[in-house]
């Protein structure tokens, strides 16, 4: 190109379409027995990897915004927008399985054996997303006594280890724990709310116990479930709360409860949307795990996977075990109806509203 001449960008150059379209190399072609559906299998996986890249790109900015000592007010909006974008992508990823399921199990068998021992288990970007969101190794299911890391090839493990990010769950915890308003001046949300929840749960237990329409066994089970919920709530106030079954710290949980309860107060609206977006992400990732497990059962029944796990059984178990923001879901056990909510003192309400121009 001559110096100073303007570069005329084309669609193909900009998107590197030629390179992109040279990346599909079916193993069945190489083996001399082309299997028609292998192209679909490759393209669907590659599309996933591109979307995984976009999710990590969003997480880069979200986590950088969250990393500052006090999250700048003007950044909170784009954190929520980034999380909502991730949620939309995950919904798309669940939907993509429909396309892959147009391949029949018999069509898959035409080339499946050629893939061993490759497996989605080795997707480094998927592992990075899990780790960046907050799925720590010690919480993961093990396969044949080995951790996920131990089962990865050394070069893939090195890529995971090179990612120095703390988790979003950890950042969320620190941010929530700093929430003002939970204790402001004489006001202490902790104590007033504790008393109200304990009273509400005890009332529920009383109602269940007195409900003659329920069979005795059911009453007993319901009462035990309420008692368990009560103990879990009280664990938040115990001095050794760190050993409780909550994943987040007591202060963070308290703040998340506060935000959920008083979500209509102007300053809490955006924090509330942030919590909702994290639950949306957890839910859609779980849906993906379940849909993927079902698809696997449909394709290979209960045979083990090419990556050496039990296949469907392992994948189904991850849907339950690999939840990340599960505490936010469990908080709903302790929400109170508006009529039972302790009233916020006027001084606290005044600090939480937008009162421009008020005298
Ligand atoms: C015919 C379609 C598919 C089959 C039969 C299948 C099968 C499996 C099996 C059996 C596993 C468990 C690990 C193993 O033992 O190999 C697995 C894991 C995995 N697959 Fe697939 N898969 C399919 C499509 C996909 C697609 C389209 C993706 C998208 C990227 C994907 C991503 C993953 C991931 C990320 C894991 C690891 C899950 C975890 O450990 O939590 N799979 N797959």
XYZ file of C-alpha atoms and ligand atoms in Angstrom:
402
model
C 0.000 0.000 0.000
C 1.358 3.472 -0.870
C 2.168 5.686 2.063
C -0.823 7.860 2.906
C -3.313 5.900 0.742
C -6.547 5.255 2.627
C -7.133 1.596 3.442
C -10.433 0.385 2.029
C -11.717 -2.039 4.611
C -13.894 -4.862 3.335
C -16.333 -7.072 5.203
C -14.193 -10.153 4.579
C -10.973 -8.511 5.740
C -12.491 -6.974 8.823
C -14.048 -10.220 10.035
C -11.292 -12.440 8.685
C -13.927 -14.591 7.096
C -11.476 -16.680 5.089
C -9.562 -17.617 8.225
C -12.765 -18.348 10.073
C -14.022 -20.629 7.307
C -10.769 -22.539 7.155
C -11.201 -23.752 10.719
C -13.641 -26.604 10.136
C -11.794 -29.872 9.616
C -14.025 -32.931 10.152
C -12.173 -35.953 11.479
C -14.445 -38.171 9.400
C -13.150 -36.503 6.196
C -9.628 -37.199 7.333
C -10.584 -40.823 8.005
C -11.970 -41.096 4.466
C -15.564 -41.745 5.570
C -17.243 -38.299 5.589
C -20.065 -38.037 8.142
C -22.497 -35.305 7.084
C -23.414 -34.173 10.608
C -19.870 -33.616 11.817
C -19.821 -30.146 10.223
C -22.797 -29.135 12.377
C -21.089 -30.585 15.464
C -17.955 -28.549 14.803
C -19.728 -25.305 13.964
C -21.980 -25.449 17.021
C -18.957 -25.978 19.278
C -17.016 -23.187 17.600
C -19.975 -20.814 17.957
C -19.992 -21.672 21.677
C -16.317 -20.849 21.995
C -16.880 -17.459 20.324
C -19.679 -16.643 22.734
C -17.542 -17.845 25.650
C -14.956 -15.332 24.506
C -17.555 -12.562 24.562
C -18.663 -13.579 28.065
C -15.057 -13.389 29.278
C -14.698 -9.996 27.583
C -17.731 -8.728 29.518
C -16.375 -10.220 32.730
C -13.075 -8.395 32.183
C -14.789 -5.023 32.424
C -17.280 -6.007 35.104
C -14.495 -7.314 37.317
C -12.262 -4.313 36.671
C -15.138 -2.017 37.701
C -15.760 -4.120 40.777
C -12.089 -4.150 41.724
C -11.957 -0.512 42.806
C -12.101 0.153 46.517
C -15.440 1.868 46.162
C -17.358 0.962 43.029
C -17.944 4.249 41.220
C -21.661 5.092 41.069
C -21.454 5.691 37.338
C -19.956 2.221 36.816
C -22.717 0.353 38.579
C -25.063 0.822 35.613
C -22.630 -0.698 33.174
C -21.876 -3.591 35.524
C -25.582 -4.406 35.529
C -25.749 -3.958 31.738
C -22.755 -6.302 31.280
C -24.311 -8.953 33.515
C -27.597 -8.693 31.636
C -25.702 -9.160 28.375
C -24.067 -12.312 29.734
C -27.492 -13.581 30.708
C -28.819 -13.006 27.177
C -25.829 -14.855 25.698
C -26.389 -17.791 28.036
C -30.027 -17.974 26.958
C -28.824 -18.143 23.362
C -26.394 -20.901 24.295
C -29.197 -22.985 25.784
C -31.191 -22.461 22.568
C -28.283 -23.544 20.371
C -28.619 -27.077 21.701
C -31.898 -27.326 19.740
C -29.911 -26.992 16.527
C -27.476 -29.710 17.550
C -30.341 -31.984 18.524
C -31.454 -32.098 14.891
C -28.560 -34.570 14.614
C -29.795 -38.074 15.422
C -27.949 -40.340 17.870
C -27.217 -42.626 14.899
C -25.807 -39.656 12.945
C -23.537 -38.909 15.897
C -22.348 -42.507 16.066
C -21.011 -42.117 12.516
C -18.116 -40.069 13.838
C -18.168 -40.177 17.654
C -15.424 -42.759 18.084
C -13.046 -40.601 16.078
C -13.246 -37.900 18.774
C -11.910 -39.901 21.742
C -10.394 -38.705 24.067
C -11.404 -35.117 23.153
C -14.329 -33.736 25.186
C -16.109 -30.482 26.063
C -14.654 -31.173 29.500
C -11.436 -29.662 28.142
C -12.959 -26.310 27.149
C -10.568 -23.890 28.840
C -12.813 -20.900 28.235
C -15.748 -22.663 29.910
C -13.546 -23.450 32.900
C -12.405 -19.838 33.022
C -15.995 -18.593 33.018
C -16.873 -20.952 35.863
C -13.822 -19.932 37.891
C -14.239 -16.213 37.206
C -17.868 -16.358 38.329
C -16.919 -18.146 41.542
C -16.983 -21.934 41.165
C -13.966 -22.890 43.231
C -12.127 -26.157 42.732
C -12.923 -27.552 46.160
C -16.661 -27.345 45.416
C -16.420 -29.252 42.158
C -17.423 -32.841 41.630
C -14.446 -35.145 41.310
C -14.094 -37.755 38.603
C -12.404 -41.007 39.600
C -10.795 -39.305 42.610
C -9.335 -36.590 40.419
C -10.123 -32.889 40.426
C -11.048 -31.079 37.220
C -7.586 -29.468 37.166
C -5.807 -32.782 37.535
C -7.694 -34.148 34.544
C -6.706 -31.302 32.241
C -3.667 -31.482 29.962
C -0.696 -29.542 31.432
C -0.940 -26.795 28.787
C -4.667 -26.258 29.489
C -4.036 -26.265 33.236
C -1.350 -23.647 32.717
C -3.856 -21.421 30.883
C -6.247 -21.672 33.810
C -3.510 -21.008 36.336
C -2.330 -17.972 34.373
C -5.662 -16.265 34.990
C -5.028 -14.221 38.089
C -8.569 -12.926 38.561
C -10.341 -13.155 41.855
C -13.893 -14.412 41.503
C -16.941 -12.266 40.927
C -18.549 -13.994 43.905
C -15.686 -12.771 46.102
C -15.955 -9.258 44.683
C -19.706 -9.254 45.210
C -19.203 -10.334 48.803
C -16.759 -7.497 49.494
C -19.026 -4.950 47.798
C -22.142 -6.078 49.668
C -20.296 -6.158 52.982
C -19.518 -2.447 52.511
C -23.174 -1.497 51.950
C -24.092 1.499 54.079
C -27.596 1.896 55.546
C -27.630 -1.592 57.087
C -26.409 0.095 60.256
C -26.727 3.843 60.266
C -26.653 5.908 63.461
C -29.001 4.290 65.973
C -30.583 2.132 63.296
C -29.549 -1.513 63.170
C -31.214 -3.569 60.474
C -29.666 -6.726 61.807
C -31.455 -6.839 65.128
C -34.819 -5.484 64.000
C -34.960 -7.858 61.072
C -33.715 -10.835 63.011
C -36.569 -10.549 65.451
C -39.143 -10.104 62.665
C -37.938 -13.162 60.694
C -37.728 -15.409 63.713
C -41.286 -14.395 64.645
C -42.522 -15.047 61.081
C -40.870 -18.482 60.859
C -42.206 -19.468 64.275
C -45.665 -18.355 63.173
C -45.313 -20.553 60.040
C -44.231 -23.490 62.196
C -47.250 -22.949 64.470
C -49.629 -22.826 61.499
C -48.223 -25.992 59.960
C -48.431 -27.797 63.302
C -52.069 -26.807 63.748
C -53.191 -27.590 60.197
C -55.400 -30.627 60.687
C -55.966 -30.926 56.914
C -52.351 -32.100 56.484
C -51.355 -35.711 57.158
C -49.319 -36.142 60.342
C -46.159 -37.134 58.436
C -46.390 -34.086 56.174
C -46.825 -31.783 59.181
C -43.762 -33.276 60.771
C -41.696 -32.824 57.600
C -42.849 -29.244 57.049
C -42.136 -28.326 60.665
C -38.642 -29.852 60.350
C -37.993 -27.842 57.154
C -38.988 -24.603 58.895
C -36.824 -25.475 61.888
C -33.872 -26.058 59.553
C -34.467 -22.701 57.849
C -34.556 -21.038 61.251
C -31.254 -22.616 62.300
C -29.635 -21.564 59.032
C -30.823 -18.010 59.568
C -29.584 -17.956 63.148
C -26.188 -19.218 61.921
C -25.733 -15.785 60.365
C -25.672 -14.251 63.816
C -23.494 -16.848 65.499
C -19.908 -15.854 66.369
C -18.518 -18.764 64.313
C -20.751 -17.974 61.339
C -17.857 -18.689 58.986
C -18.489 -22.384 59.468
C -22.140 -22.112 58.407
C -23.457 -23.531 55.156
C -23.738 -20.088 53.559
C -21.186 -19.338 50.872
C -21.208 -15.583 51.358
C -20.191 -13.801 54.535
C -22.872 -12.875 57.088
C -22.403 -9.161 56.390
C -22.845 -9.671 52.669
C -25.947 -11.778 53.154
C -27.409 -9.238 55.499
C -26.843 -6.509 52.900
C -28.326 -8.635 50.099
C -31.400 -9.183 52.254
C -31.641 -5.493 52.996
C -31.388 -4.617 49.297
C -34.015 -7.195 48.373
C -36.413 -5.982 51.039
C -36.091 -2.259 50.467
C -35.473 -2.559 46.703
C -37.906 0.231 45.854
C -35.828 2.849 47.643
C -34.132 4.857 44.868
C -30.539 4.150 45.866
C -31.210 0.430 46.088
C -32.866 -0.030 42.711
C -29.657 -0.592 40.773
C -28.059 -2.841 43.429
C -31.262 -4.871 43.372
C -31.060 -5.260 39.589
C -27.475 -6.386 39.999
C -28.540 -9.173 42.363
C -31.318 -10.149 39.977
C -28.882 -10.307 37.052
C -26.566 -12.618 39.006
C -29.483 -14.913 39.759
C -30.445 -14.842 36.075
C -26.916 -15.920 35.173
C -26.891 -18.710 37.740
C -30.274 -19.904 36.528
C -29.412 -19.868 32.827
C -26.070 -21.610 33.402
C -27.909 -24.275 35.393
C -30.455 -24.613 32.598
C -27.599 -25.069 30.146
C -26.124 -27.814 32.324
C -29.469 -29.598 32.535
C -30.217 -29.259 28.811
C -26.715 -30.428 27.911
C -27.096 -33.432 30.263
C -30.443 -34.330 28.672
C -28.993 -34.000 25.196
C -26.107 -36.244 26.180
C -28.531 -38.874 27.495
C -30.431 -38.665 24.232
C -27.263 -39.020 22.142
C -25.272 -41.624 24.031
C -27.667 -42.990 26.669
C -25.787 -43.861 29.825
C -22.463 -44.607 28.170
C -19.402 -42.867 29.636
C -18.209 -39.682 27.929
C -15.236 -39.403 25.589
C -13.552 -37.421 28.381
C -13.887 -40.330 30.827
C -16.717 -39.172 33.116
C -19.860 -41.219 33.748
C -21.488 -38.979 31.109
C -25.138 -38.106 31.782
C -24.944 -38.944 35.506
C -21.973 -36.642 36.076
C -23.428 -33.797 34.025
C -26.809 -33.960 35.766
C -25.087 -33.802 39.150
C -23.127 -30.677 38.129
C -26.424 -28.841 37.581
C -27.139 -29.101 41.295
C -23.607 -29.013 42.698
C -22.010 -26.319 40.560
C -24.415 -23.489 41.397
C -22.557 -20.261 42.096
C -24.896 -17.572 43.430
C -27.058 -20.074 45.297
C -27.127 -17.969 48.491
C -29.077 -15.277 46.666
C -31.784 -17.843 45.924
C -31.887 -19.120 49.475
C -32.362 -15.612 50.809
C -35.963 -15.766 49.634
C -36.665 -18.076 52.579
C -36.183 -15.054 54.838
C -38.080 -12.368 52.968
C -41.007 -10.846 54.759
C -44.276 -9.558 53.347
C -44.300 -5.768 53.096
C -46.781 -5.525 56.002
C -44.340 -7.335 58.297
C -41.268 -5.315 57.347
C -39.697 -3.255 60.119
C -40.246 0.398 59.158
C -37.168 2.309 58.201
C -36.426 5.288 60.435
C -37.068 8.641 58.676
C -33.377 9.562 58.854
C -32.445 6.411 56.960
C -35.221 6.864 54.388
C -34.082 10.422 53.746
C -30.574 9.201 52.952
C -31.883 6.618 50.498
C -34.030 8.823 48.307
C -33.342 11.238 45.491
C -34.329 14.544 47.021
C -33.078 17.153 44.589
C -34.055 20.664 45.465
C -35.716 19.686 48.731
C -35.642 22.557 51.180
C -23.646 -34.546 20.744
C -23.369 -33.536 21.517
C -22.617 -33.649 22.810
C -22.322 -34.737 23.550
C -22.729 -36.186 23.326
C -21.574 -34.270 24.701
C -21.102 -35.098 25.697
C -20.452 -34.658 26.835
C -20.054 -35.499 27.920
C -20.337 -36.983 28.029
C -19.429 -34.728 28.830
C -18.851 -35.160 30.186
C -17.369 -35.214 30.124
C -16.902 -36.459 29.409
O -16.823 -37.501 30.046
O -16.633 -36.362 28.201
C -19.433 -33.389 28.323
C -18.921 -32.288 28.983
C -18.964 -31.013 28.499
N -19.469 -30.615 27.282
Fe -20.469 -31.761 25.968
N -21.432 -32.919 24.625
C -22.044 -32.491 23.479
C -22.129 -31.189 23.033
C -21.547 -30.108 23.638
C -21.589 -28.751 23.154
C -22.288 -28.258 21.901
C -20.868 -28.014 24.017
C -20.618 -26.542 23.867
C -19.463 -25.998 24.111
C -20.389 -28.876 25.062
C -19.632 -28.476 26.134
C -19.289 -29.268 27.194
C -18.660 -28.761 28.385
C -18.311 -27.317 28.702
C -18.473 -29.860 29.216
C -17.903 -29.859 30.633
C -19.061 -29.828 31.609
C -18.637 -29.930 33.076
O -17.643 -30.593 33.388
O -19.327 -29.320 33.909
N -20.836 -30.145 24.819
N -20.071 -33.366 27.103
